[in-house]
Structures are given as structure tokens and as C-alpha cells.
PDB file of C-alpha atoms in Angstrom:
ATOM      1  CA  GLN V   1     113.215  69.069 142.661  1.00 88.00           C
ATOM      2  CA  VAL V   2     115.485  70.653 140.060  1.00 95.00           C
ATOM      3  CA  ARG V   3     114.398  72.635 137.004  1.00 97.00           C
ATOM      4  CA  LEU V   4     116.667  73.051 134.006  1.00 98.00           C
ATOM      5  CA  VAL V   5     116.080  75.472 131.132  1.00 98.00           C
ATOM      6  CA  GLU V   6     118.451  75.537 128.155  1.00 98.00           C
ATOM      7  CA  SER V   7     119.046  78.456 125.811  1.00 98.00           C
ATOM      8  CA  GLY V   8     121.570  79.628 123.268  1.00 98.00           C
ATOM      9  CA  GLY V   9     120.954  77.219 120.444  1.00 97.00           C
ATOM     10  CA  GLY V  10     120.706  78.355 116.860  1.00 97.00           C
ATOM     11  CA  SER V  11     122.099  78.017 113.374  1.00 98.00           C
ATOM     12  CA  VAL V  12     125.755  78.557 112.584  1.00 98.00           C
ATOM     13  CA  GLN V  13     128.123  77.797 109.740  1.00 98.00           C
ATOM     14  CA  ALA V  14     130.822  75.184 110.046  1.00 98.00           C
ATOM     15  CA  GLY V  15     133.815  76.523 111.928  1.00 98.00           C
ATOM     16  CA  GLY V  16     131.661  78.837 113.998  1.00 98.00           C
ATOM     17  CA  SER V  17     130.949  78.929 117.710  1.00 98.00           C
ATOM     18  CA  LEU V  18     127.948  78.887 120.020  1.00 98.00           C
ATOM     19  CA  ARG V  19     127.548  79.045 123.770  1.00 98.00           C
ATOM     20  CA  LEU V  20     124.715  77.125 125.347  1.00 98.00           C
ATOM     21  CA  SER V  21     123.353  78.067 128.742  1.00 98.00           C
ATOM     22  CA  CYS V  22     121.324  76.071 131.234  1.00 98.00           C
ATOM     23  CA  ALA V  23     119.550  77.920 134.024  1.00 98.00           C
ATOM     24  CA  ILE V  24     119.339  75.755 137.142  1.00 96.00           C
ATOM     25  CA  SER V  25     116.667  76.297 139.771  1.00 95.00           C
ATOM     26  CA  GLY V  26     115.288  74.371 142.691  1.00 92.00           C
ATOM     27  CA  TYR V  27     117.092  72.494 145.411  1.00 81.00           C
ATOM     28  CA  LYS V  28     120.884  72.829 145.408  1.00 80.00           C
ATOM     29  CA  TYR V  29     122.679  69.624 146.263  1.00 87.00           C
ATOM     30  CA  ASP V  30     126.114  69.459 147.872  1.00 86.00           C
ATOM     31  CA  SER V  31     127.255  66.618 145.626  1.00 90.00           C
ATOM     32  CA  TYR V  32     126.049  66.431 142.048  1.00 93.00           C
ATOM     33  CA  CYS V  33     126.975  66.198 138.392  1.00 97.00           C
ATOM     34  CA  MET V  34     125.778  68.356 135.544  1.00 97.00           C
ATOM     35  CA  GLY V  35     125.979  67.226 131.952  1.00 98.00           C
ATOM     36  CA  TRP V  36     125.334  68.230 128.380  1.00 98.00           C
ATOM     37  CA  PHE V  37     123.900  65.619 126.050  1.00 98.00           C
ATOM     38  CA  ARG V  38     122.838  65.721 122.446  1.00 98.00           C
ATOM     39  CA  GLN V  39     120.572  63.743 120.193  1.00 98.00           C
ATOM     40  CA  ALA V  40     120.478  63.898 116.420  1.00 96.00           C
ATOM     41  CA  PRO V  41     117.499  62.567 114.436  1.00 92.00           C
ATOM     42  CA  GLY V  42     117.626  58.797 114.239  1.00 94.00           C
ATOM     43  CA  LYS V  43     120.504  58.543 116.691  1.00 96.00           C
ATOM     44  CA  GLU V  44     120.783  57.713 120.364  1.00 96.00           C
ATOM     45  CA  ARG V  45     121.325  60.399 122.942  1.00 97.00           C
ATOM     46  CA  GLU V  46     125.033  60.812 123.670  1.00 97.00           C
ATOM     47  CA  GLY V  47     126.939  62.479 126.448  1.00 98.00           C
ATOM     48  CA  VAL V  48     128.993  65.463 125.347  1.00 98.00           C
ATOM     49  CA  ALA V  49     130.452  66.946 128.513  1.00 98.00           C
ATOM     50  CA  ALA V  50     129.990  66.693 132.259  1.00 98.00           C
ATOM     51  CA  ILE V  51     131.127  68.510 135.384  1.00 97.00           C
ATOM     52  CA  ASP V  52     130.750  67.610 139.031  1.00 96.00           C
ATOM     53  CA  SER V  53     130.430  69.623 142.219  1.00 94.00           C
ATOM     54  CA  ASP V  54     134.227  69.470 142.675  1.00 94.00           C
ATOM     55  CA  GLY V  55     134.786  71.005 139.247  1.00 95.00           C
ATOM     56  CA  ASP V  56     136.082  67.839 137.625  1.00 97.00           C
ATOM     57  CA  THR V  57     135.111  67.487 133.982  1.00 97.00           C
ATOM     58  CA  ASP V  58     134.896  64.862 131.279  1.00 98.00           C
ATOM     59  CA  TYR V  59     134.284  65.088 127.560  1.00 98.00           C
ATOM     60  CA  ALA V  60     133.324  62.830 124.711  1.00 98.00           C
ATOM     61  CA  ASP V  61     136.270  62.184 122.415  1.00 97.00           C
ATOM     62  CA  SER V  62     134.400  63.786 119.525  1.00 97.00           C
ATOM     63  CA  VAL V  63     134.317  67.181 121.256  1.00 98.00           C
ATOM     64  CA  LYS V  64     137.548  67.252 123.237  1.00 96.00           C
ATOM     65  CA  ASP V  65     139.579  70.387 122.554  1.00 94.00           C
ATOM     66  CA  ARG V  66     136.534  72.014 120.902  1.00 98.00           C
ATOM     67  CA  PHE V  67     133.906  72.182 123.666  1.00 98.00           C
ATOM     68  CA  LYS V  68     134.223  73.420 127.230  1.00 98.00           C
ATOM     69  CA  ILE V  69     131.767  72.926 130.101  1.00 98.00           C
ATOM     70  CA  THR V  70     131.712  75.434 132.917  1.00 98.00           C
ATOM     71  CA  GLU V  71     129.424  76.284 135.784  1.00 96.00           C
ATOM     72  CA  ASP V  72     128.677  79.674 137.288  1.00 95.00           C
ATOM     73  CA  ASN V  73     127.815  78.610 140.821  1.00 92.00           C
ATOM     74  CA  ALA V  74     126.955  82.122 141.960  1.00 93.00           C
ATOM     75  CA  ASN V  75     124.209  82.432 139.347  1.00 94.00           C
ATOM     76  CA  ASN V  76     123.337  78.727 138.966  1.00 95.00           C
ATOM     77  CA  ILE V  77     124.062  78.579 135.247  1.00 97.00           C
ATOM     78  CA  LEU V  78     125.737  75.769 133.342  1.00 98.00           C
ATOM     79  CA  TYR V  79     127.493  76.633 130.097  1.00 98.00           C
ATOM     80  CA  LEU V  80     128.749  74.748 127.090  1.00 98.00           C
ATOM     81  CA  GLN V  81     131.128  76.704 124.895  1.00 98.00           C
ATOM     82  CA  MET V  82     131.265  75.067 121.475  1.00 98.00           C
ATOM     83  CA  ASN V  83     133.986  76.023 119.015  1.00 98.00           C
ATOM     84  CA  SER V  84     135.015  74.757 115.578  1.00 98.00           C
ATOM     85  CA  LEU V  85     131.541  73.398 115.000  1.00 98.00           C
ATOM     86  CA  THR V  86     130.937  70.879 112.236  1.00 98.00           C
ATOM     87  CA  PRO V  87     127.708  69.606 110.649  1.00 97.00           C
ATOM     88  CA  GLU V  88     128.155  66.448 112.761  1.00 97.00           C
ATOM     89  CA  ASP V  89     127.478  68.578 115.835  1.00 98.00           C
ATOM     90  CA  THR V  90     123.927  69.253 114.634  1.00 98.00           C
ATOM     91  CA  ALA V  91     121.534  67.951 117.279  1.00 98.00           C
ATOM     92  CA  THR V  92     119.174  68.875 120.043  1.00 98.00           C
ATOM     93  CA  TYR V  93     121.277  69.621 123.112  1.00 98.00           C
ATOM     94  CA  TYR V  94     120.035  68.803 126.597  1.00 98.00           C
ATOM     95  CA  CYS V  95     121.186  69.860 130.020  1.00 98.00           C
ATOM     96  CA  ALA V  96     120.902  67.243 132.768  1.00 98.00           C
ATOM     97  CA  ALA V  97     121.541  66.882 136.486  1.00 97.00           C
ATOM     98  CA  LYS V  98     122.590  63.832 138.499  1.00 96.00           C
ATOM     99  CA  THR V  99     121.570  64.196 142.115  1.00 94.00           C
ATOM    100  CA  ARG V 100     121.311  60.566 143.196  1.00 90.00           C
ATOM    101  CA  GLY V 101     122.519  57.106 142.340  1.00 85.00           C
ATOM    102  CA  ALA V 102     126.003  55.634 142.130  1.00 86.00           C
ATOM    103  CA  ALA V 103     129.067  57.560 143.177  1.00 87.00           C
ATOM    104  CA  TRP V 104     131.512  58.479 140.456  1.00 90.00           C
ATOM    105  CA  VAL V 105     135.224  58.713 139.831  1.00 91.00           C
ATOM    106  CA  ARG V 106     134.722  61.032 136.881  1.00 93.00           C
ATOM    107  CA  PRO V 107     131.440  62.801 136.105  1.00 96.00           C
ATOM    108  CA  PRO V 108     129.529  60.326 133.949  1.00 96.00           C
ATOM    109  CA  LEU V 109     128.542  60.783 130.328  1.00 97.00           C
ATOM    110  CA  GLN V 110     125.888  58.062 130.361  1.00 97.00           C
ATOM    111  CA  SER V 111     122.361  59.462 130.163  1.00 97.00           C
ATOM    112  CA  PHE V 112     120.886  56.831 132.496  1.00 96.00           C
ATOM    113  CA  GLU V 113     122.926  58.312 135.349  1.00 96.00           C
ATOM    114  CA  TYR V 114     121.004  61.595 135.212  1.00 97.00           C
ATOM    115  CA  ASN V 115     117.627  62.135 136.823  1.00 96.00           C
ATOM    116  CA  TYR V 116     116.683  65.690 135.815  1.00 97.00           C
ATOM    117  CA  TRP V 117     116.497  66.961 132.241  1.00 98.00           C
ATOM    118  CA  GLY V 118     115.813  70.186 130.430  1.00 98.00           C
ATOM    119  CA  GLN V 119     113.618  70.514 127.364  1.00 98.00           C
ATOM    120  CA  GLY V 120     116.510  70.883 124.904  1.00 98.00           C
ATOM    121  CA  THR V 121     117.790  73.511 122.512  1.00 98.00           C
ATOM    122  CA  GLN V 122     118.443  72.970 118.817  1.00 98.00           C
ATOM    123  CA  VAL V 123     121.889  73.458 117.292  1.00 98.00           C
ATOM    124  CA  THR V 124     122.199  73.376 113.519  1.00 98.00           C
ATOM    125  CA  VAL V 125     125.572  73.596 111.797  1.00 98.00           C
ATOM    126  CA  SER V 126     125.604  74.106 108.045  1.00 97.00           C
ATOM    127  CA  SER V 127     128.512  73.313 105.746  1.00 94.00           C
TER     128      SER V 127
END
């Protein structure tokens, strides 16, 4: 069992930055992926960034060069550094873990691949 708790959301003006954190507790797997997803009202949940246990990463095109996913393995915390935020980034952001299922070449950004989810943290970007 894995428990994920997000924090760090808030309101920021366009062009600003936020850093989201996800505290990970429970069983630690040797091979896994961690991802950040977001969902805006009326829209489907979309993958933003993912990292696997080897440190490989992948990003949605919409956030490449603006967002960075990192993991502090010593303290079991997943981060998402978000820079140059725009109103289009407004959404509830979720942390997720993939501990089973299909193997991967790159850490997946599809939500169905992930089997543990946090409760979400709201990010609001005003123009």
C-alpha cells in the first residue's frame, strides 16, 4: 500500500512559479513510476510529468522547458517545480504512483497506468 499526500498548491499570477510536493509513504518498490497529473474543470485528467525509479523523466509538450519533476529518495518526496505559469495551467494537480502493470520504455503519462493517487492540490494562475 502506498499513500500520497500533495501540498504546495495556491494562487499565483501569470509568469510566477510554484513548487508542488508529494509525500510518499508505505511500501517502497524497487521498480516504479511517479507522475504528476492535472485536471481542470470540464476537462479530462492529463499527464504533466513522470519519473521512474531509474530517474528517467517525461513531460507533456505543454509544460516542457517550464516544469521539472524530481524525487528526493532519501525523504520520499516527489516535487514538481513549475515556472512561467499561465492561466492554462490552472487545475487540480495530483500525484500518482505506478507500482504494477506493463513495463515501460519511458515513464508513462497516461493516468490508467497509475494505481495509487493522492487527493490533489489546487493551482490557480491569474492573468
